[in-house]
mmCIF file of C-alpha atoms in Angstrom:
data_model
loop_
_atom_site.group_PDB
_atom_site.id
_atom_site.type_symbol
_atom_site.label_atom_id
_atom_site.label_comp_id
_atom_site.label_asym_id
_atom_site.label_seq_id
_atom_site.Cartn_x
_atom_site.Cartn_y
_atom_site.Cartn_z
ATOM 1 C CA MET Q 1 -2.450 -19.647 -7.970
ATOM 2 C CA ARG Q 2 0.302 -17.808 -8.073
ATOM 3 C CA ALA Q 3 1.901 -15.625 -5.396
ATOM 4 C CA VAL Q 4 5.251 -13.543 -4.354
ATOM 5 C CA VAL Q 5 6.628 -15.378 -2.073
ATOM 6 C CA ILE Q 6 10.187 -15.592 0.618
ATOM 7 C CA ARG Q 7 11.796 -17.985 1.618
ATOM 8 C CA ALA Q 8 14.744 -17.054 3.703
ATOM 9 C CA PHE Q 9 15.888 -13.189 3.959
ATOM 10 C CA GLY Q 10 18.246 -11.466 1.756
ATOM 11 C CA GLY Q 11 18.705 -8.976 -1.681
ATOM 12 C CA ALA Q 12 15.838 -9.606 -4.656
ATOM 13 C CA GLU Q 13 17.313 -13.086 -5.563
ATOM 14 C CA VAL Q 14 15.246 -14.440 -2.306
ATOM 15 C CA LEU Q 15 11.699 -13.606 -4.064
ATOM 16 C CA ARG Q 16 9.743 -16.662 -5.747
ATOM 17 C CA ILE Q 17 6.240 -16.808 -7.142
ATOM 18 C CA ALA Q 18 4.767 -20.051 -5.780
ATOM 19 C CA ASP Q 19 2.139 -21.825 -6.655
ATOM 20 C CA VAL Q 20 -0.600 -21.633 -4.071
ATOM 21 C CA PRO Q 21 -4.245 -22.534 -2.465
ATOM 22 C CA ALA Q 22 -6.242 -19.810 -2.993
ATOM 23 C CA PRO Q 23 -7.481 -18.588 -0.334
ATOM 24 C CA VAL Q 24 -11.081 -18.568 1.449
ATOM 25 C CA ALA Q 25 -13.049 -15.706 2.244
ATOM 26 C CA ALA Q 26 -13.839 -15.928 5.334
ATOM 27 C CA GLU Q 27 -16.440 -14.396 7.991
ATOM 28 C CA GLY Q 28 -16.296 -10.756 6.984
ATOM 29 C CA GLN Q 29 -13.763 -11.128 4.094
ATOM 30 C CA VAL Q 30 -13.790 -9.845 0.669
ATOM 31 C CA ARG Q 31 -11.552 -12.364 -2.049
ATOM 32 C CA ILE Q 32 -10.096 -9.873 -4.283
ATOM 33 C CA ARG Q 33 -8.913 -10.997 -7.880
ATOM 34 C CA VAL Q 34 -6.256 -8.703 -8.070
ATOM 35 C CA GLU Q 35 -5.550 -6.897 -11.427
ATOM 36 C CA ALA Q 36 -2.459 -5.132 -9.865
ATOM 37 C CA ALA Q 37 -0.446 -5.337 -7.603
ATOM 38 C CA THR Q 38 2.400 -1.676 -5.716
ATOM 39 C CA VAL Q 39 5.632 -2.610 -4.630
ATOM 40 C CA ASN Q 40 6.718 -0.402 -1.712
ATOM 41 C CA PRO Q 41 10.012 -0.071 0.518
ATOM 42 C CA VAL Q 42 7.831 -2.499 3.086
ATOM 43 C CA ASP Q 43 7.970 -4.589 0.755
ATOM 44 C CA LEU Q 44 12.332 -4.401 0.749
ATOM 45 C CA ALA Q 45 11.941 -4.242 4.757
ATOM 46 C CA THR Q 46 9.824 -7.723 4.624
ATOM 47 C CA ARG Q 47 12.221 -9.683 1.969
ATOM 48 C CA SER Q 48 15.266 -8.324 3.690
ATOM 49 C CA GLY Q 49 14.161 -9.461 6.693
ATOM 50 C CA ALA Q 50 14.418 -5.979 8.462
ATOM 51 C CA LEU Q 51 10.619 -6.237 9.779
ATOM 52 C CA THR Q 52 11.811 -9.304 11.272
ATOM 53 C CA GLY Q 53 15.279 -7.759 12.933
ATOM 54 C CA ALA Q 54 12.375 -5.304 14.339
ATOM 55 C CA GLY Q 55 10.173 -7.473 16.359
ATOM 56 C CA LEU Q 56 7.330 -6.482 14.209
ATOM 57 C CA LEU Q 57 7.316 -9.249 11.247
ATOM 58 C CA PRO Q 58 7.255 -13.003 12.748
ATOM 59 C CA ALA Q 59 9.213 -15.138 11.214
ATOM 60 C CA ARG Q 60 7.616 -17.402 9.268
ATOM 61 C CA ASP Q 61 8.780 -21.023 6.998
ATOM 62 C CA VAL Q 62 6.834 -18.257 3.760
ATOM 63 C CA ILE Q 63 6.408 -14.981 3.832
ATOM 64 C CA GLY Q 64 3.790 -13.013 1.417
ATOM 65 C CA ILE Q 65 4.993 -9.937 0.005
ATOM 66 C CA GLY Q 66 2.385 -7.211 -0.618
ATOM 67 C CA TRP Q 67 0.067 -4.345 0.699
ATOM 68 C CA ASP Q 68 -2.321 -2.564 -1.866
ATOM 69 C CA ALA Q 69 -4.265 -4.396 -4.069
ATOM 70 C CA ALA Q 70 -6.115 -3.215 -6.726
ATOM 71 C CA GLY Q 71 -8.889 -5.410 -8.719
ATOM 72 C CA THR Q 72 -12.461 -7.503 -8.713
ATOM 73 C CA VAL Q 73 -14.872 -9.084 -5.768
ATOM 74 C CA ASP Q 74 -14.961 -12.894 -7.133
ATOM 75 C CA GLN Q 75 -15.675 -13.847 -3.181
ATOM 76 C CA ILE Q 76 -17.636 -12.634 -0.523
ATOM 77 C CA GLY Q 77 -17.963 -14.118 2.721
ATOM 78 C CA PRO Q 78 -20.362 -14.438 5.719
ATOM 79 C CA GLY Q 79 -22.236 -11.269 7.073
ATOM 80 C CA VAL Q 80 -20.738 -8.699 4.161
ATOM 81 C CA THR Q 81 -23.571 -6.669 2.850
ATOM 82 C CA GLY Q 82 -21.344 -3.953 0.904
ATOM 83 C CA PHE Q 83 -19.845 -5.875 -1.506
ATOM 84 C CA LYS Q 84 -21.010 -8.479 -4.510
ATOM 85 C CA PRO Q 85 -18.725 -10.098 -6.702
ATOM 86 C CA GLY Q 86 -17.857 -8.572 -9.995
ATOM 87 C CA ASP Q 87 -17.211 -4.698 -7.401
ATOM 88 C CA ARG Q 88 -14.245 -3.633 -8.538
ATOM 89 C CA VAL Q 89 -11.970 -2.240 -5.308
ATOM 90 C CA ILE Q 90 -8.289 -1.405 -3.872
ATOM 91 C CA GLY Q 91 -7.665 -2.552 -0.235
ATOM 92 C CA LEU Q 92 -4.810 -2.974 1.890
ATOM 93 C CA CYS Q 93 -3.384 -5.512 3.684
ATOM 94 C CA ASP Q 94 -1.840 -5.035 7.085
ATOM 95 C CA ARG Q 95 -2.328 -7.514 8.861
ATOM 96 C CA LEU Q 96 1.814 -9.149 9.629
ATOM 97 C CA ASP Q 97 0.147 -12.578 10.627
ATOM 98 C CA VAL Q 98 -1.276 -13.297 7.597
ATOM 99 C CA PRO Q 99 0.497 -16.662 5.118
ATOM 100 C CA LEU Q 100 0.015 -14.583 1.749
ATOM 101 C CA GLY Q 101 0.196 -10.487 0.750
ATOM 102 C CA ALA Q 102 -1.398 -8.857 -2.145
ATOM 103 C CA GLN Q 103 1.569 -9.713 -4.743
ATOM 104 C CA ALA Q 104 -0.451 -12.475 -5.904
ATOM 105 C CA GLU Q 105 -3.655 -14.042 -8.592
ATOM 106 C CA HIS Q 106 -6.286 -13.140 -5.209
ATOM 107 C CA VAL Q 107 -5.824 -11.750 -1.754
ATOM 108 C CA VAL Q 108 -8.480 -12.414 1.121
ATOM 109 C CA LEU Q 109 -8.796 -9.100 2.634
ATOM 110 C CA ASP Q 110 -11.816 -7.339 5.532
ATOM 111 C CA ALA Q 111 -14.344 -6.079 3.539
ATOM 112 C CA ASP Q 112 -13.612 -3.012 6.089
ATOM 113 C CA ALA Q 113 -10.196 -2.801 4.751
ATOM 114 C CA VAL Q 114 -11.344 -2.218 1.594
ATOM 115 C CA ALA Q 115 -13.450 0.574 -1.055
ATOM 116 C CA ALA Q 116 -14.564 0.928 -4.357
ATOM 117 C CA ALA Q 117 -12.090 1.581 -6.833
ATOM 118 C CA PRO Q 118 -12.534 4.679 -7.880
ATOM 119 C CA ALA Q 119 -14.287 5.231 -11.566
ATOM 120 C CA GLY Q 120 -12.310 6.619 -14.865
ATOM 121 C CA LEU Q 121 -9.320 5.152 -13.226
ATOM 122 C CA SER Q 122 -6.890 1.747 -14.104
ATOM 123 C CA PRO Q 123 -6.210 -1.387 -11.696
ATOM 124 C CA VAL Q 124 -2.628 -0.304 -12.431
ATOM 125 C CA GLU Q 125 -3.375 3.313 -10.741
ATOM 126 C CA ALA Q 126 -5.583 2.606 -8.383
ATOM 127 C CA ALA Q 127 -3.543 0.372 -6.715
ATOM 128 C CA THR Q 128 -1.207 3.278 -5.518
ATOM 129 C CA LEU Q 129 -3.413 4.454 -3.564
ATOM 130 C CA PRO Q 130 -4.701 2.386 -0.399
ATOM 131 C CA LEU Q 131 -1.065 1.777 1.683
ATOM 132 C CA ASN Q 132 0.391 5.843 0.579
ATOM 133 C CA GLY Q 133 -2.679 7.641 0.587
ATOM 134 C CA LEU Q 134 -4.268 6.306 3.839
ATOM 135 C CA THR Q 135 -0.500 7.240 4.979
ATOM 136 C CA ALA Q 136 -0.392 10.317 4.062
ATOM 137 C CA ALA Q 137 -4.222 11.235 5.556
ATOM 138 C CA GLN Q 138 -3.589 9.431 8.309
ATOM 139 C CA ALA Q 139 -0.321 11.242 9.410
ATOM 140 C CA LEU Q 140 -2.325 14.428 8.916
ATOM 141 C CA ASP Q 141 -4.908 13.914 11.415
ATOM 142 C CA GLY Q 142 -2.578 12.893 13.676
ATOM 143 C CA LEU Q 143 -1.230 17.116 13.555
ATOM 144 C CA GLY Q 144 -5.030 18.217 13.882
ATOM 145 C CA LEU Q 145 -3.629 21.510 12.112
ATOM 146 C CA GLY Q 146 -6.211 23.309 11.772
ATOM 147 C CA ASP Q 147 -7.183 25.836 8.790
ATOM 148 C CA GLY Q 148 -4.316 28.513 7.784
ATOM 149 C CA GLN Q 149 -1.470 27.090 9.527
ATOM 150 C CA THR Q 150 1.027 25.904 7.716
ATOM 151 C CA LEU Q 151 3.081 22.359 6.917
ATOM 152 C CA LEU Q 152 5.874 21.239 5.600
ATOM 153 C CA VAL Q 153 6.414 18.592 3.774
ATOM 154 C CA THR Q 154 9.990 16.753 3.714
ATOM 155 C CA GLY Q 155 9.837 13.952 1.124
ATOM 156 C CA ALA Q 156 7.495 15.761 -0.978
ATOM 157 C CA ALA Q 157 9.096 14.272 -4.710
ATOM 158 C CA GLY Q 158 8.080 10.896 -2.656
ATOM 159 C CA ALA Q 159 4.656 8.721 -2.813
ATOM 160 C CA VAL Q 160 3.711 9.424 0.466
ATOM 161 C CA GLY Q 161 4.992 13.496 0.729
ATOM 162 C CA GLY Q 162 3.141 13.539 -2.632
ATOM 163 C CA PHE Q 163 0.182 13.060 -1.482
ATOM 164 C CA ALA Q 164 0.785 15.018 1.865
ATOM 165 C CA VAL Q 165 1.238 17.845 -0.312
ATOM 166 C CA GLN Q 166 -1.897 17.634 -2.194
ATOM 167 C CA LEU Q 167 -3.868 16.512 1.089
ATOM 168 C CA ALA Q 168 -2.625 19.452 3.282
ATOM 169 C CA VAL Q 169 -4.096 21.794 0.367
ATOM 170 C CA ALA Q 170 -7.050 20.236 0.171
ATOM 171 C CA ARG Q 171 -7.566 20.887 4.129
ATOM 172 C CA GLY Q 172 -7.036 24.341 3.433
ATOM 173 C CA LEU Q 173 -2.574 24.500 5.050
ATOM 174 C CA ARG Q 174 0.098 26.601 3.589
ATOM 175 C CA VAL Q 175 2.416 23.708 2.402
ATOM 176 C CA VAL Q 176 6.269 24.204 2.287
ATOM 177 C CA ALA Q 177 7.845 21.131 0.495
ATOM 178 C CA VAL Q 178 10.740 20.544 0.417
ATOM 179 C CA ALA Q 179 11.740 17.311 -2.494
ATOM 180 C CA GLY Q 180 14.557 15.537 0.373
ATOM 181 C CA GLY Q 181 13.988 13.316 3.490
ATOM 182 C CA ALA Q 182 12.856 14.231 6.973
ATOM 183 C CA PRO Q 183 15.316 16.666 9.407
ATOM 184 C CA PRO Q 184 16.576 15.562 12.474
ATOM 185 C CA PRO Q 185 15.387 16.126 15.634
ATOM 186 C CA LEU Q 186 17.809 18.835 16.508
ATOM 187 C CA ARG Q 187 16.267 22.588 17.821
ATOM 188 C CA GLY Q 188 13.120 21.540 19.293
ATOM 189 C CA ILE Q 189 11.313 19.605 16.267
ATOM 190 C CA ARG Q 190 9.407 16.646 17.752
ATOM 191 C CA VAL Q 191 9.531 13.342 15.394
ATOM 192 C CA PHE Q 192 7.644 10.540 16.209
ATOM 193 C CA ASN Q 193 5.821 7.852 14.053
ATOM 194 C CA HIS Q 194 3.372 6.516 12.394
ATOM 195 C CA TRP Q 195 1.761 3.235 11.880
ATOM 196 C CA ILE Q 196 -0.373 2.185 9.170
ATOM 197 C CA ARG Q 197 -3.859 0.989 9.457
ATOM 198 C CA ALA Q 198 -6.591 -0.749 7.132
ATOM 199 C CA ASP Q 199 -9.568 1.889 7.018
ATOM 200 C CA GLY Q 200 -12.037 0.915 3.854
ATOM 201 C CA ALA Q 201 -14.218 4.171 5.061
ATOM 202 C CA HIS Q 202 -11.053 6.918 4.574
ATOM 203 C CA LEU Q 203 -9.618 4.670 1.499
ATOM 204 C CA SER Q 204 -13.090 5.604 0.374
ATOM 205 C CA ARG Q 205 -12.698 9.828 0.836
ATOM 206 C CA LEU Q 206 -9.168 9.354 -0.302
ATOM 207 C CA ALA Q 207 -10.844 7.385 -4.082
ATOM 208 C CA ALA Q 208 -13.725 10.170 -4.091
ATOM 209 C CA LEU Q 209 -10.382 12.762 -4.352
ATOM 210 C CA ALA Q 210 -9.009 10.840 -6.833
ATOM 211 C CA GLU Q 211 -11.809 10.483 -9.047
ATOM 212 C CA ALA Q 212 -12.358 14.087 -9.334
ATOM 213 C CA GLY Q 213 -8.816 14.681 -9.742
ATOM 214 C CA ALA Q 214 -7.748 16.137 -6.589
ATOM 215 C CA LEU Q 215 -5.127 13.843 -6.074
ATOM 216 C CA THR Q 216 -2.629 12.266 -8.571
ATOM 217 C CA LEU Q 217 -1.602 8.998 -8.637
ATOM 218 C CA ARG Q 218 1.459 8.497 -10.547
ATOM 219 C CA VAL Q 219 2.653 5.202 -11.495
ATOM 220 C CA ALA Q 220 6.052 4.772 -12.608
ATOM 221 C CA GLY Q 221 5.769 1.462 -14.473
ATOM 222 C CA ALA Q 222 3.783 -1.510 -14.254
ATOM 223 C CA LEU Q 223 5.729 -5.109 -14.230
ATOM 224 C CA PRO Q 224 4.325 -8.307 -15.078
ATOM 225 C CA LEU Q 225 4.231 -10.834 -11.400
ATOM 226 C CA ASP Q 226 7.155 -12.688 -12.342
ATOM 227 C CA GLN Q 227 9.133 -9.940 -12.386
ATOM 228 C CA VAL Q 228 8.941 -8.802 -8.929
ATOM 229 C CA ALA Q 229 12.793 -9.427 -8.716
ATOM 230 C CA ALA Q 230 13.361 -6.623 -11.148
ATOM 231 C CA ALA Q 231 10.796 -4.022 -9.689
ATOM 232 C CA HIS Q 232 12.677 -4.411 -6.311
ATOM 233 C CA HIS Q 233 15.815 -3.836 -7.874
ATOM 234 C CA ARG Q 234 15.215 -0.934 -9.586
ATOM 235 C CA LEU Q 235 13.408 0.599 -6.747
ATOM 236 C CA ALA Q 236 16.416 -0.328 -4.416
ATOM 237 C CA THR Q 237 18.090 1.725 -6.822
ATOM 238 C CA THR Q 238 16.418 4.648 -8.622
ATOM 239 C CA PRO Q 239 14.700 7.271 -7.867
ATOM 240 C CA LEU Q 240 11.344 7.039 -8.610
ATOM 241 C CA ARG Q 241 8.545 9.447 -8.922
ATOM 242 C CA GLY Q 242 5.758 7.060 -8.343
ATOM 243 C CA ARG Q 243 5.208 3.549 -7.506
ATOM 244 C CA LEU Q 244 5.886 0.201 -9.912
ATOM 245 C CA VAL Q 245 2.904 -1.746 -10.090
ATOM 246 C CA LEU Q 246 2.535 -5.354 -10.251
ATOM 247 C CA THR Q 247 -0.037 -7.166 -12.849
ATOM 248 C CA PRO Q 248 0.043 -10.424 -11.833
#
């Protein structure tokens, strides 16, 4: 199969489309024939070496790229009961110790990182939900705000911020939105980092909201897999009101 990989850190020119063996679903896993994979800022950080420099991603000879995927299950591993071949799904590849990412013709994910794709939406649209939607939802969970409280969302024009606004309103919060980035930690403002984790059950709830029209899935454009370098360049240089999506 074809997969996006890097063998050295640098700019978009280090991205390669490699021919690699297709992965096989092990116990508790499903293999997805990828129809759409989103390009996110974390992919640029992986490619540049920033994640490795921060100690989050071990250096390897070959590193796969991509976190979000939408497609069709084409293989299930032993012990998987919630999915079957032919199911249309979305999922999150959040493990940094695996050799390949979601920007490939196939990806293997733990079954508990996968959810049924929202009906009525294209794979390109659906692929924009897992990473950014779960980041927003899990961050809101961590705040523990109750009905009627006020939430300031900075970066509301972005993918995570846009989801945060909609999810907060759905939870009964009063939302004040600012298009630009996060305030400095002054005058009693506390800043903490939220680390995204795959959660198929929570992703299913987000998919249901998207299916009902309560979440807007924004696509800035779709490109074929072999134009991944162009997608990275565009994400790095152009303000976008949605995500760029690769189609293997």
